[in-house]
Coordinates of C-alpha atoms in Angstrom, one line a residue:
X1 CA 120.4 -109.3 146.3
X2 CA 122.7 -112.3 147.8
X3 CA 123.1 -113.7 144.0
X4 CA 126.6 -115.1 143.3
X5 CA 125.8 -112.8 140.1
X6 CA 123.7 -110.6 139.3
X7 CA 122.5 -109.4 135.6
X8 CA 122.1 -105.8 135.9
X9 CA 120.1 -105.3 131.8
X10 CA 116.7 -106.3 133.2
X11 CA 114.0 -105.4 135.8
X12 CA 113.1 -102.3 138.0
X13 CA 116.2 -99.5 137.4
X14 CA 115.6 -98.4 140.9
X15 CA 115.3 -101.5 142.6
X16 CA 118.6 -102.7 140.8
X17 CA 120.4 -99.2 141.7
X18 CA 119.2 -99.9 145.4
X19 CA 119.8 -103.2 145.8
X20 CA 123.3 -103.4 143.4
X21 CA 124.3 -99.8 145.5
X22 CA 123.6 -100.6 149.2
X23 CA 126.5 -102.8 149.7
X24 CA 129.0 -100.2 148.3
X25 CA 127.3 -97.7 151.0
X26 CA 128.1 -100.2 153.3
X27 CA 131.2 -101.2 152.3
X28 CA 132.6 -97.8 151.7
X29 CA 131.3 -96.8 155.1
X30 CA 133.2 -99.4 156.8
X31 CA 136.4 -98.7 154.5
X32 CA 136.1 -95.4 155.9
X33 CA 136.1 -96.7 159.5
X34 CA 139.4 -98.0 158.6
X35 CA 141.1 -94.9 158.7
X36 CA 138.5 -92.8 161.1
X37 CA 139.0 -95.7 164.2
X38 CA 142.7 -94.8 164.1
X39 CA 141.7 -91.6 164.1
X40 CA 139.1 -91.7 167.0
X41 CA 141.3 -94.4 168.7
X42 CA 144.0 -92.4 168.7
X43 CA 142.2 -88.9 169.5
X44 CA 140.9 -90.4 172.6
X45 CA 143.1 -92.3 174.0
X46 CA 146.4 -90.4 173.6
X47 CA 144.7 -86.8 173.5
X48 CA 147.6 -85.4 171.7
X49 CA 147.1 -83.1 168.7
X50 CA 150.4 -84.3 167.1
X51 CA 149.1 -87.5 167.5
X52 CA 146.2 -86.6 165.0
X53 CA 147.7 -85.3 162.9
X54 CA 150.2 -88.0 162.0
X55 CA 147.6 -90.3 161.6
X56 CA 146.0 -87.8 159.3
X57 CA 149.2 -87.4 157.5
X58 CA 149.4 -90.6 157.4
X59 CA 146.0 -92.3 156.6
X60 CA 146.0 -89.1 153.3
X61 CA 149.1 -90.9 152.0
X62 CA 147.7 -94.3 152.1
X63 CA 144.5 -93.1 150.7
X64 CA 146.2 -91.8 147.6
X65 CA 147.9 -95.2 146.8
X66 CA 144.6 -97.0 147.5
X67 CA 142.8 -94.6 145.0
X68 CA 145.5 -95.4 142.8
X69 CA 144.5 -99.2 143.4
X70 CA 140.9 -98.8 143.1
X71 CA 141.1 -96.5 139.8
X72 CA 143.3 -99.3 138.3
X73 CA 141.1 -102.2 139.0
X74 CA 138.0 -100.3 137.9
X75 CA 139.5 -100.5 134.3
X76 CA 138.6 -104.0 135.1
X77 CA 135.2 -103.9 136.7
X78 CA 134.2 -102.0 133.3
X79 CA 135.7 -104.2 131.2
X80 CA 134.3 -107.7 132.9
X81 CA 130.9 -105.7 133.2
X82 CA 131.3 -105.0 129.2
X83 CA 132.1 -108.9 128.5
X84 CA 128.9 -109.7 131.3
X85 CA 126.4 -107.6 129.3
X86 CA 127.4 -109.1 126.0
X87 CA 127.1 -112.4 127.6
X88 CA 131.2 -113.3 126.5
X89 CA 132.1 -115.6 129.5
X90 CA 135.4 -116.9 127.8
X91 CA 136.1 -113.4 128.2
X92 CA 135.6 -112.9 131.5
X93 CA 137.9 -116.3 132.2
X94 CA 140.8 -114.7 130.4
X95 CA 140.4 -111.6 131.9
X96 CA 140.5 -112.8 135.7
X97 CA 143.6 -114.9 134.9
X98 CA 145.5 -112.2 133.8
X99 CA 144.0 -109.6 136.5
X100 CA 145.8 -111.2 139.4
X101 CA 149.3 -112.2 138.0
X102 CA 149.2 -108.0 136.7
X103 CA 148.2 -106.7 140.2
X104 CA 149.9 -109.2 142.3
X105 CA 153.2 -108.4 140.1
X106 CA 152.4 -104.5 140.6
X107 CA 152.1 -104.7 144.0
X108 CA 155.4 -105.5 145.0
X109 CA 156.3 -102.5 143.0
X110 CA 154.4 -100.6 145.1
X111 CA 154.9 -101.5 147.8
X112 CA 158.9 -100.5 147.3
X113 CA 158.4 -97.2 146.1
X114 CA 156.1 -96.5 149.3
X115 CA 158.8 -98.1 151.9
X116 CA 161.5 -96.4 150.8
X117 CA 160.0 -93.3 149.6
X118 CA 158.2 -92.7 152.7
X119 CA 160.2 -89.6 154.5
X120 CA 160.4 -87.3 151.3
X121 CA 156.4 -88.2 151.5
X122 CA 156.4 -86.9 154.7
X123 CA 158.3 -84.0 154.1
X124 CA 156.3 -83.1 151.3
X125 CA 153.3 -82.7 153.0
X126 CA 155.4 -80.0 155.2
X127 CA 154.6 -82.0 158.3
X128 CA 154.4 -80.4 161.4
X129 CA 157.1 -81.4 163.8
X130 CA 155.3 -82.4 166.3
X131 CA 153.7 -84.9 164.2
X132 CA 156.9 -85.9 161.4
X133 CA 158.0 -89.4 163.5
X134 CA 154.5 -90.2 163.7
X135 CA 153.5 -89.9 160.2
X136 CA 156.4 -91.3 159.2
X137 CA 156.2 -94.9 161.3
X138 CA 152.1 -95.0 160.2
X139 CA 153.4 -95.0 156.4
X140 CA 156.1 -97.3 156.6
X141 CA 154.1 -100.0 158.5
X142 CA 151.2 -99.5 156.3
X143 CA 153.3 -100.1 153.0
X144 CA 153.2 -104.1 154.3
X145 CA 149.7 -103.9 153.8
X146 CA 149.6 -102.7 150.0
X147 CA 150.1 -106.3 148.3
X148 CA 146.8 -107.2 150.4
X149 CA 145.2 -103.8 149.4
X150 CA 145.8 -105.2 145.3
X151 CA 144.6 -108.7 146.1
X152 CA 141.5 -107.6 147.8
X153 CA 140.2 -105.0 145.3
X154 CA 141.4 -107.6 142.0
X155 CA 139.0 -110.0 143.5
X156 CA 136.4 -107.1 144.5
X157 CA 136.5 -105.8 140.7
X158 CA 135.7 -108.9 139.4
X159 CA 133.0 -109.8 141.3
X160 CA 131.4 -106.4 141.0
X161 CA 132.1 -106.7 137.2
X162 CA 130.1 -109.8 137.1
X163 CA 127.0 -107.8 139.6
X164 CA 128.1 -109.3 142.8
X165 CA 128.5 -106.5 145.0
X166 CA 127.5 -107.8 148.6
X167 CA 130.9 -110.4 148.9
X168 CA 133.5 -107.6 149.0
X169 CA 130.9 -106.1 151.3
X170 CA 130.8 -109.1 153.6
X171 CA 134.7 -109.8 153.9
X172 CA 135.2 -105.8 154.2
X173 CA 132.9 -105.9 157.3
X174 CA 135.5 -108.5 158.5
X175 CA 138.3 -106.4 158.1
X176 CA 136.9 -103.4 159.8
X177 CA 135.8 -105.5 162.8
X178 CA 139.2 -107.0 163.2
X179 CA 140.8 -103.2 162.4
X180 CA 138.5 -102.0 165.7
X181 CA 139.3 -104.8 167.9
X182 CA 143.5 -104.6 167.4
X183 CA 143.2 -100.9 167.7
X184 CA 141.5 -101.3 170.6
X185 CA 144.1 -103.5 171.7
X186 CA 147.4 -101.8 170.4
X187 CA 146.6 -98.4 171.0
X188 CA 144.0 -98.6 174.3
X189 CA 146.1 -101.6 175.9
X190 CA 149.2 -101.8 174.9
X191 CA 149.6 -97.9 174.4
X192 CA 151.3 -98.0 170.9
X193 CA 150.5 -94.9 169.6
X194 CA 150.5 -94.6 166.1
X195 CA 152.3 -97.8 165.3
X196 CA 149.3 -99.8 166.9
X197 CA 147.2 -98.1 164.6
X198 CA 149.4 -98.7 161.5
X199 CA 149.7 -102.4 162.7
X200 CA 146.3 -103.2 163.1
X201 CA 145.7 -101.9 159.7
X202 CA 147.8 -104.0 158.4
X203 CA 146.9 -107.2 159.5
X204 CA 143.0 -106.5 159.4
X205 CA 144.0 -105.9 155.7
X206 CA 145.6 -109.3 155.3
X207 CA 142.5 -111.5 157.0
X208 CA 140.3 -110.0 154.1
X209 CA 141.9 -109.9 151.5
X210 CA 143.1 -113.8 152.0
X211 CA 139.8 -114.6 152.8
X212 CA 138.1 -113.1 149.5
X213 CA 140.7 -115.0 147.7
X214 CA 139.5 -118.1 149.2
X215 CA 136.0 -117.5 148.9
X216 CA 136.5 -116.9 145.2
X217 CA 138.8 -119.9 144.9
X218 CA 136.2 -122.0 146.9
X219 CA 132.7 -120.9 144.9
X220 CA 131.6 -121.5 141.4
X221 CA 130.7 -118.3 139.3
X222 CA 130.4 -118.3 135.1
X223 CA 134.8 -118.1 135.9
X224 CA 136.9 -120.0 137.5
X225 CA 140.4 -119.1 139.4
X226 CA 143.2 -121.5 140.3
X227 CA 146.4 -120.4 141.0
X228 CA 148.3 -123.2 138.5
X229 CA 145.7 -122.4 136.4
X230 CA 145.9 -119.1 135.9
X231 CA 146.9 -117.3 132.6
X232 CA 148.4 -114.1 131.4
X233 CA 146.7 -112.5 128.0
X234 CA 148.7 -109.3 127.0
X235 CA 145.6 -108.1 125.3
X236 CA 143.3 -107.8 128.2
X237 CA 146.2 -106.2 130.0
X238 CA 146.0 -103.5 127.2
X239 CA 142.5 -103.1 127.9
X240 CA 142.2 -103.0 131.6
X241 CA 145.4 -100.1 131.2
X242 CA 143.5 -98.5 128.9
X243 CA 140.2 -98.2 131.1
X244 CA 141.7 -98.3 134.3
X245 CA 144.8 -96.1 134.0
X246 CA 143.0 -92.6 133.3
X247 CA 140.4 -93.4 136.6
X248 CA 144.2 -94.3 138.3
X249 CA 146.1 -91.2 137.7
X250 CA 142.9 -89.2 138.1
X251 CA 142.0 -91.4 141.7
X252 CA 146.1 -90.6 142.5
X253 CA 146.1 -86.6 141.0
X254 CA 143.2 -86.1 142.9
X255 CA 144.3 -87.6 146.1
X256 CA 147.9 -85.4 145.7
X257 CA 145.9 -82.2 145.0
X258 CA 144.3 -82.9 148.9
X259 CA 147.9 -83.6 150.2
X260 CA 148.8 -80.3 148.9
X261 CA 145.7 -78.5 150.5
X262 CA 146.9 -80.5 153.5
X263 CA 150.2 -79.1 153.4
X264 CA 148.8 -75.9 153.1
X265 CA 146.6 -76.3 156.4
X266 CA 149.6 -77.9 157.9
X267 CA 151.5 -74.9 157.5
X268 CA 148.7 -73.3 159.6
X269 CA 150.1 -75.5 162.8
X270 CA 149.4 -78.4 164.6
X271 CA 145.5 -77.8 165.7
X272 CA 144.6 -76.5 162.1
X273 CA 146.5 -79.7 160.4
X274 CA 144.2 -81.7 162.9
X275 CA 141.2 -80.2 162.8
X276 CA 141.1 -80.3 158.8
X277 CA 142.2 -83.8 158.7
X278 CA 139.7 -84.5 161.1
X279 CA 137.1 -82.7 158.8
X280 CA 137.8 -84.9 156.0
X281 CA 137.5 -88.0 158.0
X282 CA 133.6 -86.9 158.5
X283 CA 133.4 -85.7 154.8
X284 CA 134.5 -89.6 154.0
X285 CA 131.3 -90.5 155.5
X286 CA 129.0 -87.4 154.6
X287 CA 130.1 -88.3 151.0
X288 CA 129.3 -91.9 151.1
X289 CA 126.4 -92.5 149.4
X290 CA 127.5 -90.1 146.2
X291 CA 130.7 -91.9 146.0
X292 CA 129.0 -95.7 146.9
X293 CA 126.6 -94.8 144.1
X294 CA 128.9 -93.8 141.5
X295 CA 130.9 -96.6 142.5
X296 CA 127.7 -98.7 141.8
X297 CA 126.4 -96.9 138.6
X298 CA 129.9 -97.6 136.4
X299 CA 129.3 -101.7 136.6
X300 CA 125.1 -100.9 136.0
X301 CA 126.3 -99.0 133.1
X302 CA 128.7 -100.9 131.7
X303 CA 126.6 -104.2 131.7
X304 CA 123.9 -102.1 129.6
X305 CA 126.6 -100.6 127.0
X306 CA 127.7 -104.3 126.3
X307 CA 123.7 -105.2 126.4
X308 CA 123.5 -102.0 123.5
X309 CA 120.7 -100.7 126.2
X310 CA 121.7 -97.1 126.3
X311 CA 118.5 -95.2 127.2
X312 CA 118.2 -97.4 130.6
X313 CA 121.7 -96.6 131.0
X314 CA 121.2 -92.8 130.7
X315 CA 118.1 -93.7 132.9
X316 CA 120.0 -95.0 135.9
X317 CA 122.1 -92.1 136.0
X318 CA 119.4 -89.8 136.6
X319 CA 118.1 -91.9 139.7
X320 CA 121.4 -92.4 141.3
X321 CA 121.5 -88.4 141.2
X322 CA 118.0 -87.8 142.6
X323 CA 118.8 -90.6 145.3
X324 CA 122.1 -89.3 146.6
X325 CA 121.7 -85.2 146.2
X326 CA 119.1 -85.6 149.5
X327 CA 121.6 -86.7 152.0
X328 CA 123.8 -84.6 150.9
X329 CA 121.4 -81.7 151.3
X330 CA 120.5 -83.2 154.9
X331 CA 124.5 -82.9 155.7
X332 CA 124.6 -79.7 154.4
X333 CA 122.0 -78.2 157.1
X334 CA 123.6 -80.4 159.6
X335 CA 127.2 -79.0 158.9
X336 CA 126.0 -75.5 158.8
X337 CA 123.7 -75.6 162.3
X338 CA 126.2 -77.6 164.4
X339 CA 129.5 -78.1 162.9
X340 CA 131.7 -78.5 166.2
X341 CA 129.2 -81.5 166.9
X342 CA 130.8 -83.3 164.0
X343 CA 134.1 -82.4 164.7
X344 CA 133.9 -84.0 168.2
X345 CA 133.3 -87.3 166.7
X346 CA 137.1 -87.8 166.4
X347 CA 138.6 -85.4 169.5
X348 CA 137.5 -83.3 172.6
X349 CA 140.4 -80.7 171.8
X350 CA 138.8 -77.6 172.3
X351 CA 141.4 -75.5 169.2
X352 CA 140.9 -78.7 166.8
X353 CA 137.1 -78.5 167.1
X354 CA 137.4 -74.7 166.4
X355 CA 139.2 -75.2 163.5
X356 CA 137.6 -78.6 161.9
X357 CA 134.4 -76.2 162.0
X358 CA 135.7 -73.5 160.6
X359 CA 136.7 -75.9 158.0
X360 CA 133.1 -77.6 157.3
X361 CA 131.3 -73.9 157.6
X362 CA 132.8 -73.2 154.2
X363 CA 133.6 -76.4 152.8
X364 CA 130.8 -78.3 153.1
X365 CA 128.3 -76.8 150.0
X366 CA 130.0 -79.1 148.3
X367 CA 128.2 -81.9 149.5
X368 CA 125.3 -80.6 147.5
X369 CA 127.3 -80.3 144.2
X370 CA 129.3 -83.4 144.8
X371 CA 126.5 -86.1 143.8
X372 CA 126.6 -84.7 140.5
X373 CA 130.3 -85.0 140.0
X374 CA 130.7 -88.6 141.0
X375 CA 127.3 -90.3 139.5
X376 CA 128.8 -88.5 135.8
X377 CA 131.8 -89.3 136.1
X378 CA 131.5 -92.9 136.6
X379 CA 128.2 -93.1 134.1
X380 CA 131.0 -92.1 131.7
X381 CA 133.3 -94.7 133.3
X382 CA 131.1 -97.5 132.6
X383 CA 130.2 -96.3 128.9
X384 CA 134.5 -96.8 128.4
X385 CA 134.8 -93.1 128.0
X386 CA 137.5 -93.6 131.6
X387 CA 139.8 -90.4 129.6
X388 CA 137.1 -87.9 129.8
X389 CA 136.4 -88.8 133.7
X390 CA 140.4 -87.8 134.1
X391 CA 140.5 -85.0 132.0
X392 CA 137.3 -83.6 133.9
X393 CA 138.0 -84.0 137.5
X394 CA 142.1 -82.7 137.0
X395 CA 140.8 -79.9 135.0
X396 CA 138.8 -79.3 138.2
X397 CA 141.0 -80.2 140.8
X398 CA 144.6 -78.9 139.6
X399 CA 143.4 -76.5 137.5
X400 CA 140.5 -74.7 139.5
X401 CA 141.1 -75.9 143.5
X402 CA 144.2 -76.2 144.4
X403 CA 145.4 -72.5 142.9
X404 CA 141.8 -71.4 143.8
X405 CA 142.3 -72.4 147.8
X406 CA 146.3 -70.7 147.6
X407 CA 144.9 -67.4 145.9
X408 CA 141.7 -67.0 148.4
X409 CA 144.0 -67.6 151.3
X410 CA 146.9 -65.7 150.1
X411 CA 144.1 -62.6 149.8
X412 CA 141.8 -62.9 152.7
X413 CA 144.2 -65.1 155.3
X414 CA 145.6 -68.5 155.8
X415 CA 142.7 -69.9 157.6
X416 CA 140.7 -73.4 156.9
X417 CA 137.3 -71.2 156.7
X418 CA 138.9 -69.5 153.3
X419 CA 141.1 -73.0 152.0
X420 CA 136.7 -74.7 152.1
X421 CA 135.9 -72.1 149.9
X422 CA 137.6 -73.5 146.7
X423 CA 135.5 -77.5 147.0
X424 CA 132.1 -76.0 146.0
X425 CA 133.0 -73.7 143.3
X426 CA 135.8 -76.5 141.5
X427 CA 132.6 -79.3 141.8
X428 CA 130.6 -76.4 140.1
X429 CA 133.2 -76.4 137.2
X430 CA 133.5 -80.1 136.8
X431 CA 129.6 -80.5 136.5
X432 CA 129.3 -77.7 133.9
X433 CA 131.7 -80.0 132.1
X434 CA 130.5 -82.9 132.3
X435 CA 126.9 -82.0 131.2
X436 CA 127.9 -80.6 128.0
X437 CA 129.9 -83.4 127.2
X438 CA 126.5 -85.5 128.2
X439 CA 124.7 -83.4 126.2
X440 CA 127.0 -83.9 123.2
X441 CA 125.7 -87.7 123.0
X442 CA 129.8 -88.5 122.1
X443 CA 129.6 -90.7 125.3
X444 CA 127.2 -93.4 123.1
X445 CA 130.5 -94.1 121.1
X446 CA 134.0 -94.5 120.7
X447 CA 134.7 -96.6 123.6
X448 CA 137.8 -97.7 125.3
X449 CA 136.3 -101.7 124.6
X450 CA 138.3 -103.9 122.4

């Protein structure tokens, strides 16, 4: 499990899903924490709705550009993976070079549009007043952070490209320990609101992401990085864009698709805005191990497409499936029996635990539905077929959700209960999909690979 690299073509499927998977669970789960300590820090200690909910606001906007991040550097998780499999190291050298100068140059663009675009984000989102200063500071502070967000998940892809997935794992944990401890002291101590939670994000940000660079700068894989070394190769540009731009503007679609449902449970009021983004704080963790499977599956995969080993591929998909559809089943019961237990987690408000349950009653079928959608999608990710993965969850998402979630409340009431209803039957649609394109056998050619 702790090898520098790790050739995912051979051996037990299940023991490689496992083993290659568990640090993503882990990983994820403390990305998550990330955003749910502000949350919890910030519920607790201030005990003001408002404050909530600009975190909420807040931490929705920054998950959208970090989608955008991760969908990009996938491209290049797929593409290393590809060049792995087909055992092409000088490849993989010219692809790494060219990685960082790309995202390091991008991130500064970025990290612009974010600063200075930050109130017409805000007002967007149809931010309650209460919470429109808040939300506001939390975004701006947190736009520092981005150029760490790229260098961290350039190095991350490339390691998981080449089937090292515990080291992003590792340096993550560090970040989240740091984020918890300068909450802690910002918001608990100091009593900075908000703005200690945005600052604490930031620099727990910074301390991982430098320290994966220098970990990868410092260790020998079948690359090597130096900064004066480093090259730019306009073709491997062209490829990572081409693989990782549709799982970009899908990650980033998605993510504005939620941030119009959450301007549509804004415009509920404060407690409702609260209570639902408190609900999908718990769903990042109730969704975990779907999404830190898929995440796991579209390196597995794409090591296997470049090894010509398609059957195991198909294979793998099938177990990550059975594996994550059983927590999501025990969540399911959980969320229906007791769902004010879950929404306690992040406040003791008695209105935002009435309506972050309201929320989850309806809502969370999905989590049943939802291992199905991620583990095809990102089997289709790692056979290059990125476009389809796009064109499947939008179709879903825009076309089925969102206007599904404005019509059932528009008919039977603006309530959070009614806006759930829409997740379970859009997953529905995008697994209909996604099997017939499965069952087509199209996905065992015509690849994005150069």
């Amino acid at each position: 499990m702790f090898q520098k690299e790790h050739n995912l073509t051979e051996g037990s499927i299940f023991k490689n899903l496992i083993l290659f998977a568990l640090p993503f669970v882990f990983a994820n789960f403390l990305q998550a924490l990330y955003g749910a300590c502000d949350l919890i820090i910030v519920g607790h200690f201030t005990g003001e709705s408002a404050s909530i909910s600009s975190v909420a606001i807040g931490a929705q906007i920054m998950f959208m550009v970090m989608s955008f991040i991760i969908g990009l550097t996938t491209g290049t998780t797929v593409l290393i993976g590809h060049f792995y499999g087909a055992n092409r190291h000088e490849e993989i050298q010219k692809t790494v070079g060219t990685v960082f100068i790309f995202f390091m140059s991008l991130s500064v663009i970025v990290f612009l549009l974010m600063y200075f675009l930050a109130p017409n984000m805000v007002d967007i989102m149809k931010t309650p007043k209460e919470a429109y200063k808040g939300a506001l500071d939390y975004i701006a502070i947190c736009s520092f952070g981005v150029v760490f967000v790229f260098l961290f998940n350039a190095f991350s892809s490339i390691l998981r490209g080449v089937g090292n997935s515990h080291t992003p794992m590792m340096f993550i944990s560090l970040g989240c320990f740091i984020n918890i401890i300068l909450d802690l002291f910002f918001i608990g101590w100091l009593n900075l609101g908000v703005k200690g939670a945005a600052v604490a994000t930031v620099i727990a940000q910074g301390l991982s992401a430098l320290s994966l660079c220098l970990y990868v700068r410092l260790n020998k894989f079948s690359f090597e990085f130096r900064f004066r070394g480093v090259k730019f190769y306009f073709s491997k540009i062209k490829d990572i864009i081409k693989l990782g731009l549709p799982l970009s503007f899908q990650d980033a679609m998605v993510q504005m698709s939620f941030i119009i449902l959450l301007s549509l449970a804004n415009s509920i009021g404060v407690d409702a805005s609260a209570g639902y983004g408190s609900a999908n704080r718990l769903n990042g963790f109730t969704m975990l191990p779907a999404f830190s499977f898929a995440m796991a599956l579209t390196p597995i995969v794409a090591q296997n497409m470049g090894a010509k080993k398609r059957l195991r591929a198909k294979y793998t998909l099938y177990t990550a499936i059975g594996c994550t559809v059983v927590f999501g089943l025990v969540c399911l019961i959980w969320q229906q029996i007791n769902p004010e237990s879950a929404i306690r987690i992040f406040t003791s408000d008695k209105n935002v635990i009435a309506q972050g349950a309201s929320y989850l009653k309806s809502f969370s079928f999905d989590l049943i539905i939802v291992p199905f959608v991620f583990c095809l999608n990102a089997f289709f990710n790692g056979c290059g077929h990125t476009a389809f993965s796009m064109a499947n969850n939008l179709v879903a998402t825009l076309l089925v959700r969102v206007p599904l979630a404005f019509i059932i409340t528009g008919i039977f009431g603006k309530t959070l209960f009614n806006l759930g209803i829409a997740a379970p039957i859009a997953s529905i649609c995008s697994v209909i999909i996604a099997f017939i394109y499965l069952k087509s056998g199209y996905w065992k050619k015509g690849s994005a690979f150069s």
